[in-house]
Short mmCIF file of C-alpha atoms in Angstrom, two decimals:
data_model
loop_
_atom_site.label_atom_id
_atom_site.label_comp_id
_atom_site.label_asym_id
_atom_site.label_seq_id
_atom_site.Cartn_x
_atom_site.Cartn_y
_atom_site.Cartn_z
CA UNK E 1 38.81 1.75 0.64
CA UNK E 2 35.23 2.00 1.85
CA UNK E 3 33.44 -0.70 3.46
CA UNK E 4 30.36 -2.32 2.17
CA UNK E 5 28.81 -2.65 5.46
CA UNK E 6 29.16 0.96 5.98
CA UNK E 7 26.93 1.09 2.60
CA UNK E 8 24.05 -0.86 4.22
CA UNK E 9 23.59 0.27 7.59
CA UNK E 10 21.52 3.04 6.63
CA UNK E 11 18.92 0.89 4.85
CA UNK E 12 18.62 -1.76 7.13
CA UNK E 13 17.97 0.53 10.13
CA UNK E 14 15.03 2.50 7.99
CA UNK E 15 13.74 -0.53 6.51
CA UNK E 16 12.41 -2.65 9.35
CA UNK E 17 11.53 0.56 10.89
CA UNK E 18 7.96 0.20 13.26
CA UNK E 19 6.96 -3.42 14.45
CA UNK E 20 4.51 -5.96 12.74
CA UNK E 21 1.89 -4.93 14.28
CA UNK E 22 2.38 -1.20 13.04
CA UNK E 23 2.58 -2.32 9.37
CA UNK E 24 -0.44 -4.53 9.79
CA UNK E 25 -2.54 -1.59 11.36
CA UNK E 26 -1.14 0.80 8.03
CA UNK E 27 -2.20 -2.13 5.64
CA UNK E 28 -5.26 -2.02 7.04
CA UNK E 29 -5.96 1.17 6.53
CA UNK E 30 -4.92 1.41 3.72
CA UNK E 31 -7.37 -1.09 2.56
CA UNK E 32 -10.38 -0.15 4.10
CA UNK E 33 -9.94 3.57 3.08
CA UNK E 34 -9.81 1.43 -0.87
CA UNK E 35 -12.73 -0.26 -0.57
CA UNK E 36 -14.63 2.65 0.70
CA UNK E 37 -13.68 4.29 -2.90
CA UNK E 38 -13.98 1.09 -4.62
CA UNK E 39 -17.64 0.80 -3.06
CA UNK E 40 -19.10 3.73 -4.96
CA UNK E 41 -19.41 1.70 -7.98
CA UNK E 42 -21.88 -1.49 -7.41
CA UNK E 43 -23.84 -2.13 -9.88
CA UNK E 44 -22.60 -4.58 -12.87
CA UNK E 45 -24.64 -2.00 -15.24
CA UNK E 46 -21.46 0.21 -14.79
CA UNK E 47 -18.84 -2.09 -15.82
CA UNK E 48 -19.73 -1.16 -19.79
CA UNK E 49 -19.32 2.31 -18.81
CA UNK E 50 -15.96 1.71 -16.93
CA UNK E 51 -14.98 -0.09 -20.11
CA UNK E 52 -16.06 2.35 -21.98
CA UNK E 53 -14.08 5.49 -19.92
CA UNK E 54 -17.40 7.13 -19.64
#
């Protein structure tokens, strides 16, 4: 018979993997490396365009 517990070890030791600080610092990141992309596009003349697909 197998034993559920056995099932979830693996997931719970890779899930919490890293503290909080760690995933803070990634999500951080991860967002200023998004707005550096995002901030290419500033002008509210190029939202028709966006629409658009242009």
């Amino acid at each position: 018979m197998i034993n559920t517990s056995d099932l979830w070890m693996p997931l719970t030791r890779t899930l919490w993997v890293g503290s909080v600080a760690v995933v803070l610092a990634k999500v951080f990141k991860l967002v200023e490396s998004a707005q550096v992309r995002w901030g290419a596009i500033t002008g509210a003349h190029l939202v028709p365009l966006i629409c658009l697909d242009v």
